[in-house]
mmCIF file with all atom_site columns, C-alpha atoms in Angstrom:
data_model
loop_
_atom_site.group_PDB
_atom_site.id
_atom_site.type_symbol
_atom_site.label_atom_id
_atom_site.label_alt_id
_atom_site.label_comp_id
_atom_site.label_asym_id
_atom_site.label_entity_id
_atom_site.label_seq_id
_atom_site.pdbx_PDB_ins_code
_atom_site.Cartn_x
_atom_site.Cartn_y
_atom_site.Cartn_z
_atom_site.occupancy
_atom_site.B_iso_or_equiv
_atom_site.pdbx_formal_charge
_atom_site.auth_seq_id
_atom_site.auth_comp_id
_atom_site.auth_asym_id
_atom_site.auth_atom_id
_atom_site.pdbx_PDB_model_num
ATOM 1   C CA . MET J 1 1   ? -44.710 -30.999 22.281  1.00 79.00 ? 1041 MET J CA 1
ATOM 2   C CA . THR J 1 2   ? -44.561 -27.291 21.552  1.00 85.00 ? 1042 THR J CA 1
ATOM 3   C CA . ALA J 1 3   ? -46.746 -25.483 19.004  1.00 85.00 ? 1043 ALA J CA 1
ATOM 4   C CA . ARG J 1 4   ? -43.663 -24.776 16.891  1.00 88.00 ? 1044 ARG J CA 1
ATOM 5   C CA . ASP J 1 5   ? -42.819 -28.457 16.772  1.00 87.00 ? 1045 ASP J CA 1
ATOM 6   C CA . ARG J 1 6   ? -46.412 -29.334 15.752  1.00 85.00 ? 1046 ARG J CA 1
ATOM 7   C CA . GLU J 1 7   ? -46.173 -26.671 13.038  1.00 87.00 ? 1047 GLU J CA 1
ATOM 8   C CA . GLU J 1 8   ? -42.991 -28.151 11.706  1.00 86.00 ? 1048 GLU J CA 1
ATOM 9   C CA . LEU J 1 9   ? -44.395 -31.631 11.676  1.00 86.00 ? 1049 LEU J CA 1
ATOM 10  C CA . VAL J 1 10  ? -47.535 -30.522 9.862   1.00 87.00 ? 1050 VAL J CA 1
ATOM 11  C CA . ARG J 1 11  ? -45.345 -28.753 7.277   1.00 86.00 ? 1051 ARG J CA 1
ATOM 12  C CA . VAL J 1 12  ? -43.340 -31.968 6.760   1.00 84.00 ? 1052 VAL J CA 1
ATOM 13  C CA . THR J 1 13  ? -46.483 -34.143 6.386   1.00 84.00 ? 1053 THR J CA 1
ATOM 14  C CA . THR J 1 14  ? -48.433 -31.763 4.153   1.00 85.00 ? 1054 THR J CA 1
ATOM 15  C CA . THR J 1 15  ? -45.721 -30.496 1.763   1.00 81.00 ? 1055 THR J CA 1
ATOM 16  C CA . GLY J 1 16  ? -43.590 -33.595 1.596   1.00 66.00 ? 1056 GLY J CA 1
ATOM 17  C CA . VAL J 1 17  ? -40.717 -31.340 0.361   1.00 64.00 ? 1057 VAL J CA 1
ATOM 18  C CA . ARG J 1 18  ? -38.204 -32.023 3.104   1.00 61.00 ? 1058 ARG J CA 1
ATOM 19  C CA . GLY J 1 19  ? -37.662 -35.696 3.189   1.00 67.00 ? 1059 GLY J CA 1
ATOM 20  C CA . GLU J 1 20  ? -38.370 -39.332 2.281   1.00 83.00 ? 1060 GLU J CA 1
ATOM 21  C CA . ALA J 1 21  ? -41.471 -41.353 2.959   1.00 86.00 ? 1061 ALA J CA 1
ATOM 22  C CA . SER J 1 22  ? -40.193 -42.763 6.187   1.00 86.00 ? 1062 SER J CA 1
ATOM 23  C CA . MET J 1 23  ? -39.541 -39.277 7.527   1.00 88.00 ? 1063 MET J CA 1
ATOM 24  C CA . ILE J 1 24  ? -43.104 -38.216 6.671   1.00 88.00 ? 1064 ILE J CA 1
ATOM 25  C CA . MET J 1 25  ? -44.497 -41.409 8.261   1.00 90.00 ? 1065 MET J CA 1
ATOM 26  C CA . ARG J 1 26  ? -42.563 -40.725 11.526  1.00 90.00 ? 1066 ARG J CA 1
ATOM 27  C CA . ALA J 1 27  ? -43.872 -37.150 11.525  1.00 90.00 ? 1067 ALA J CA 1
ATOM 28  C CA . ARG J 1 28  ? -47.440 -38.424 11.137  1.00 90.00 ? 1068 ARG J CA 1
ATOM 29  C CA . VAL J 1 29  ? -46.982 -40.872 13.955  1.00 91.00 ? 1069 VAL J CA 1
ATOM 30  C CA . LEU J 1 30  ? -45.644 -38.151 16.241  1.00 89.00 ? 1070 LEU J CA 1
ATOM 31  C CA . LEU J 1 31  ? -48.632 -35.885 15.396  1.00 89.00 ? 1071 LEU J CA 1
ATOM 32  C CA . ALA J 1 32  ? -51.021 -38.721 16.170  1.00 90.00 ? 1072 ALA J CA 1
ATOM 33  C CA . LEU J 1 33  ? -49.349 -39.516 19.478  1.00 88.00 ? 1073 LEU J CA 1
ATOM 34  C CA . ASP J 1 34  ? -49.131 -35.864 20.625  1.00 85.00 ? 1074 ASP J CA 1
ATOM 35  C CA . THR J 1 35  ? -50.938 -35.459 23.955  1.00 79.00 ? 1075 THR J CA 1
ATOM 36  C CA . SER J 1 36  ? -50.626 -31.662 24.019  1.00 76.00 ? 1076 SER J CA 1
ATOM 37  C CA . VAL J 1 37  ? -53.667 -31.155 21.825  1.00 74.00 ? 1077 VAL J CA 1
ATOM 38  C CA . GLY J 1 38  ? -56.015 -33.361 23.848  1.00 77.00 ? 1078 GLY J CA 1
ATOM 39  C CA . GLU J 1 39  ? -57.112 -36.984 24.105  1.00 81.00 ? 1079 GLU J CA 1
ATOM 40  C CA . VAL J 1 40  ? -55.163 -39.497 21.959  1.00 82.00 ? 1080 VAL J CA 1
ATOM 41  C CA . ASP J 1 41  ? -56.778 -42.499 20.355  1.00 85.00 ? 1081 ASP J CA 1
ATOM 42  C CA . SER J 1 42  ? -55.652 -45.940 21.215  1.00 86.00 ? 1082 SER J CA 1
ATOM 43  C CA . LYS J 1 43  ? -52.474 -47.292 19.559  1.00 86.00 ? 1083 LYS J CA 1
ATOM 44  C CA . GLU J 1 44  ? -54.455 -49.824 17.530  1.00 88.00 ? 1084 GLU J CA 1
ATOM 45  C CA . VAL J 1 45  ? -56.728 -47.085 16.106  1.00 89.00 ? 1085 VAL J CA 1
ATOM 46  C CA . ILE J 1 46  ? -53.714 -44.859 15.258  1.00 89.00 ? 1086 ILE J CA 1
ATOM 47  C CA . ALA J 1 47  ? -51.813 -47.732 13.643  1.00 90.00 ? 1087 ALA J CA 1
ATOM 48  C CA . THR J 1 48  ? -54.815 -48.618 11.535  1.00 90.00 ? 1088 THR J CA 1
ATOM 49  C CA . ARG J 1 49  ? -55.452 -45.038 10.520  1.00 90.00 ? 1089 ARG J CA 1
ATOM 50  C CA . LEU J 1 50  ? -51.886 -44.343 9.536   1.00 89.00 ? 1090 LEU J CA 1
ATOM 51  C CA . GLY J 1 51  ? -51.312 -47.752 7.976   1.00 91.00 ? 1091 GLY J CA 1
ATOM 52  C CA . VAL J 1 52  ? -48.346 -48.693 10.184  1.00 90.00 ? 1092 VAL J CA 1
ATOM 53  C CA . SER J 1 53  ? -47.734 -51.433 12.724  1.00 91.00 ? 1093 SER J CA 1
ATOM 54  C CA . GLY J 1 54  ? -47.957 -51.085 16.467  1.00 90.00 ? 1094 GLY J CA 1
ATOM 55  C CA . GLU J 1 55  ? -44.212 -51.729 16.632  1.00 93.00 ? 1095 GLU J CA 1
ATOM 56  C CA . THR J 1 56  ? -43.575 -48.656 14.448  1.00 91.00 ? 1096 THR J CA 1
ATOM 57  C CA . LEU J 1 57  ? -45.623 -46.602 16.888  1.00 90.00 ? 1097 LEU J CA 1
ATOM 58  C CA . ARG J 1 58  ? -43.665 -47.987 19.788  1.00 93.00 ? 1098 ARG J CA 1
ATOM 59  C CA . LEU J 1 59  ? -40.277 -47.386 18.128  1.00 92.00 ? 1099 LEU J CA 1
ATOM 60  C CA . VAL J 1 60  ? -41.156 -43.781 17.177  1.00 91.00 ? 1100 VAL J CA 1
ATOM 61  C CA . ALA J 1 61  ? -42.326 -43.023 20.676  1.00 90.00 ? 1101 ALA J CA 1
ATOM 62  C CA . LYS J 1 62  ? -39.203 -44.625 22.145  1.00 92.00 ? 1102 LYS J CA 1
ATOM 63  C CA . ARG J 1 63  ? -36.931 -42.586 19.898  1.00 92.00 ? 1103 ARG J CA 1
ATOM 64  C CA . PHE J 1 64  ? -38.804 -39.421 20.839  1.00 90.00 ? 1104 PHE J CA 1
ATOM 65  C CA . ALA J 1 65  ? -38.187 -40.219 24.581  1.00 91.00 ? 1105 ALA J CA 1
ATOM 66  C CA . GLU J 1 66  ? -34.546 -41.101 23.909  1.00 90.00 ? 1106 GLU J CA 1
ATOM 67  C CA . THR J 1 67  ? -33.803 -37.830 22.086  1.00 88.00 ? 1107 THR J CA 1
ATOM 68  C CA . GLY J 1 68  ? -35.361 -35.866 24.876  1.00 88.00 ? 1108 GLY J CA 1
ATOM 69  C CA . GLY J 1 69  ? -38.378 -34.660 23.007  1.00 84.00 ? 1109 GLY J CA 1
ATOM 70  C CA . ASP J 1 70  ? -36.331 -33.395 20.031  1.00 87.00 ? 1110 ASP J CA 1
ATOM 71  C CA . VAL J 1 71  ? -38.714 -33.611 17.086  1.00 87.00 ? 1111 VAL J CA 1
ATOM 72  C CA . ARG J 1 72  ? -36.128 -33.187 14.408  1.00 86.00 ? 1112 ARG J CA 1
ATOM 73  C CA . ALA J 1 73  ? -33.921 -35.959 15.792  1.00 87.00 ? 1113 ALA J CA 1
ATOM 74  C CA . THR J 1 74  ? -36.881 -38.292 16.064  1.00 86.00 ? 1114 THR J CA 1
ATOM 75  C CA . VAL J 1 75  ? -38.067 -37.704 12.522  1.00 86.00 ? 1115 VAL J CA 1
ATOM 76  C CA . ALA J 1 76  ? -34.729 -37.552 10.715  1.00 85.00 ? 1116 ALA J CA 1
ATOM 77  C CA . ARG J 1 77  ? -32.794 -40.596 9.781   1.00 81.00 ? 1117 ARG J CA 1
ATOM 78  C CA . LYS J 1 78  ? -30.232 -41.744 12.327  1.00 79.00 ? 1118 LYS J CA 1
ATOM 79  C CA . LYS J 1 79  ? -26.651 -41.448 11.221  1.00 79.00 ? 1119 LYS J CA 1
ATOM 80  C CA . ARG J 1 80  ? -24.313 -44.424 11.502  1.00 78.00 ? 1120 ARG J CA 1
ATOM 81  C CA . ASP J 1 81  ? -21.257 -44.000 13.668  1.00 77.00 ? 1121 ASP J CA 1
ATOM 82  C CA . LEU J 1 82  ? -18.981 -46.459 11.947  1.00 78.00 ? 1122 LEU J CA 1
ATOM 83  C CA . PRO J 1 83  ? -19.208 -48.838 8.999   1.00 74.00 ? 1123 PRO J CA 1
ATOM 84  C CA . PRO J 1 84  ? -20.293 -52.312 10.040  1.00 82.00 ? 1124 PRO J CA 1
ATOM 85  C CA . VAL J 1 85  ? -17.006 -53.884 9.179   1.00 83.00 ? 1125 VAL J CA 1
ATOM 86  C CA . PRO J 1 86  ? -13.647 -52.071 8.949   1.00 83.00 ? 1126 PRO J CA 1
ATOM 87  C CA . SER J 1 87  ? -12.000 -52.096 5.587   1.00 85.00 ? 1127 SER J CA 1
ATOM 88  C CA . PRO J 1 88  ? -9.065  -54.391 5.324   1.00 88.00 ? 1128 PRO J CA 1
ATOM 89  C CA . VAL J 1 89  ? -7.415  -52.030 2.887   1.00 91.00 ? 1129 VAL J CA 1
ATOM 90  C CA . THR J 1 90  ? -5.342  -49.460 4.851   1.00 90.00 ? 1130 THR J CA 1
ATOM 91  C CA . GLY J 1 91  ? -2.901  -46.940 3.507   1.00 92.00 ? 1131 GLY J CA 1
ATOM 92  C CA . GLU J 1 92  ? 0.052   -49.381 4.019   1.00 93.00 ? 1132 GLU J CA 1
ATOM 93  C CA . VAL J 1 93  ? -1.788  -52.275 2.384   1.00 93.00 ? 1133 VAL J CA 1
ATOM 94  C CA . GLU J 1 94  ? -2.784  -50.017 -0.551  1.00 94.00 ? 1134 GLU J CA 1
ATOM 95  C CA . ALA J 1 95  ? 0.812   -48.906 -1.024  1.00 93.00 ? 1135 ALA J CA 1
ATOM 96  C CA . ARG J 1 96  ? 2.146   -52.438 -0.876  1.00 93.00 ? 1136 ARG J CA 1
ATOM 97  C CA . LEU J 1 97  ? -0.421  -53.540 -3.394  1.00 93.00 ? 1137 LEU J CA 1
ATOM 98  C CA . ILE J 1 98  ? 0.330   -50.755 -5.830  1.00 93.00 ? 1138 ILE J CA 1
ATOM 99  C CA . ALA J 1 99  ? 4.095   -51.497 -5.439  1.00 92.00 ? 1139 ALA J CA 1
ATOM 100 C CA . MET J 1 100 ? 3.428   -55.161 -6.217  1.00 92.00 ? 1140 MET J CA 1
ATOM 101 C CA . ALA J 1 101 ? 1.342   -54.223 -9.280  1.00 93.00 ? 1141 ALA J CA 1
ATOM 102 C CA . CYS J 1 102 ? 4.043   -51.951 -10.600 1.00 92.00 ? 1142 CYS J CA 1
ATOM 103 C CA . SER J 1 103 ? 6.787   -54.534 -10.171 1.00 92.00 ? 1143 SER J CA 1
ATOM 104 C CA . GLN J 1 104 ? 7.827   -57.099 -12.705 1.00 93.00 ? 1144 GLN J CA 1
ATOM 105 C CA . PRO J 1 105 ? 5.285   -59.951 -13.173 1.00 93.00 ? 1145 PRO J CA 1
ATOM 106 C CA . PRO J 1 106 ? 6.446   -63.456 -12.081 1.00 93.00 ? 1146 PRO J CA 1
ATOM 107 C CA . PRO J 1 107 ? 8.298   -65.621 -14.554 1.00 94.00 ? 1147 PRO J CA 1
ATOM 108 C CA . GLY J 1 108 ? 6.044   -67.156 -17.132 1.00 94.00 ? 1148 GLY J CA 1
ATOM 109 C CA . HIS J 1 109 ? 3.622   -64.222 -17.169 1.00 94.00 ? 1149 HIS J CA 1
ATOM 110 C CA . ALA J 1 110 ? 3.779   -61.266 -19.511 1.00 93.00 ? 1150 ALA J CA 1
ATOM 111 C CA . ARG J 1 111 ? 1.850   -58.937 -17.174 1.00 93.00 ? 1151 ARG J CA 1
ATOM 112 C CA . TRP J 1 112 ? -0.015  -58.870 -13.881 1.00 94.00 ? 1152 TRP J CA 1
ATOM 113 C CA . SER J 1 113 ? -3.721  -59.738 -13.847 1.00 94.00 ? 1153 SER J CA 1
ATOM 114 C CA . LEU J 1 114 ? -6.124  -59.135 -10.993 1.00 95.00 ? 1154 LEU J CA 1
ATOM 115 C CA . ARG J 1 115 ? -6.355  -62.907 -10.332 1.00 95.00 ? 1155 ARG J CA 1
ATOM 116 C CA . LEU J 1 116 ? -2.567  -63.255 -10.343 1.00 95.00 ? 1156 LEU J CA 1
ATOM 117 C CA . LEU J 1 117 ? -2.204  -60.381 -7.919  1.00 95.00 ? 1157 LEU J CA 1
ATOM 118 C CA . GLU J 1 118 ? -4.809  -62.045 -5.722  1.00 95.00 ? 1158 GLU J CA 1
ATOM 119 C CA . LYS J 1 119 ? -2.735  -65.222 -5.589  1.00 95.00 ? 1159 LYS J CA 1
ATOM 120 C CA . HIS J 1 120 ? 0.434   -63.308 -4.756  1.00 94.00 ? 1160 HIS J CA 1
ATOM 121 C CA . VAL J 1 121 ? -1.263  -61.182 -2.050  1.00 93.00 ? 1161 VAL J CA 1
ATOM 122 C CA . ALA J 1 122 ? -2.423  -64.446 -0.423  1.00 93.00 ? 1162 ALA J CA 1
ATOM 123 C CA . LEU J 1 123 ? 1.213   -65.588 -0.265  1.00 92.00 ? 1163 LEU J CA 1
ATOM 124 C CA . VAL J 1 124 ? 2.469   -62.441 1.547   1.00 90.00 ? 1164 VAL J CA 1
ATOM 125 C CA . ASP J 1 125 ? 1.986   -62.810 5.315   1.00 88.00 ? 1165 ASP J CA 1
ATOM 126 C CA . ASP J 1 126 ? 1.573   -59.152 6.375   1.00 87.00 ? 1166 ASP J CA 1
ATOM 127 C CA . ILE J 1 127 ? -1.064  -58.239 3.748   1.00 90.00 ? 1167 ILE J CA 1
ATOM 128 C CA . PRO J 1 128 ? -4.641  -59.523 4.422   1.00 92.00 ? 1168 PRO J CA 1
ATOM 129 C CA . ASP J 1 129 ? -6.163  -61.757 1.757   1.00 92.00 ? 1169 ASP J CA 1
ATOM 130 C CA . LEU J 1 130 ? -7.983  -59.560 -0.715  1.00 93.00 ? 1170 LEU J CA 1
ATOM 131 C CA . ASP J 1 131 ? -10.438 -60.513 -3.388  1.00 93.00 ? 1171 ASP J CA 1
ATOM 132 C CA . HIS J 1 132 ? -9.611  -59.629 -6.992  1.00 94.00 ? 1172 HIS J CA 1
ATOM 133 C CA . SER J 1 133 ? -12.456 -57.223 -7.090  1.00 94.00 ? 1173 SER J CA 1
ATOM 134 C CA . THR J 1 134 ? -11.108 -55.391 -4.045  1.00 94.00 ? 1174 THR J CA 1
ATOM 135 C CA . ILE J 1 135 ? -7.701  -55.220 -5.669  1.00 94.00 ? 1175 ILE J CA 1
ATOM 136 C CA . GLY J 1 136 ? -9.262  -53.896 -8.885  1.00 94.00 ? 1176 GLY J CA 1
ATOM 137 C CA . ARG J 1 137 ? -11.061 -51.128 -6.901  1.00 93.00 ? 1177 ARG J CA 1
ATOM 138 C CA . VAL J 1 138 ? -7.805  -50.095 -5.143  1.00 93.00 ? 1178 VAL J CA 1
ATOM 139 C CA . LEU J 1 139 ? -5.930  -49.941 -8.404  1.00 93.00 ? 1179 LEU J CA 1
ATOM 140 C CA . LYS J 1 140 ? -8.714  -48.092 -10.214 1.00 93.00 ? 1180 LYS J CA 1
ATOM 141 C CA . LYS J 1 141 ? -8.900  -45.550 -7.309  1.00 91.00 ? 1181 LYS J CA 1
ATOM 142 C CA . ARG J 1 142 ? -5.266  -44.758 -7.813  1.00 88.00 ? 1182 ARG J CA 1
ATOM 143 C CA . ASN J 1 143 ? -5.420  -44.802 -11.691 1.00 89.00 ? 1183 ASN J CA 1
ATOM 144 C CA . CYS J 1 144 ? -2.990  -47.761 -11.780 1.00 85.00 ? 1184 CYS J CA 1
ATOM 145 C CA . VAL J 1 145 ? -3.230  -49.728 -15.037 1.00 84.00 ? 1185 VAL J CA 1
ATOM 146 C CA . LEU J 1 146 ? -1.922  -53.274 -15.226 1.00 83.00 ? 1186 LEU J CA 1
ATOM 147 C CA . THR J 1 147 ? 0.200   -53.497 -18.398 1.00 71.00 ? 1187 THR J CA 1
#
């Protein structure tokens, strides 16, 4: 680790201005594991001194190696590539839902409700089944009022 990297890590750990607690903790771990300043204590001693687990030490060291020794990438929070589950509401689904909400309600009903829309969406084959709360979010996003 370069002197500049150490300086930056010391600044993060002492000021606490640039980041959350996990970022400061990872910076402290990197400083404790830095071999450029001399002999490093055993992992058990470092873990006890910093109040973290041995697994945390291992994960921070692994991330440091994976990033090619980039201190900023190791300390910063990793960005997610994609959401865990793709949204079932696409532009086409949204348009069809709004068109259904703006149409005449079925016979026997004075107006559309979210639950009624949910039942009718379930009957349409090419629209995925949506919960009434999802339908409400879509309509609210587009300022669509059920009247």
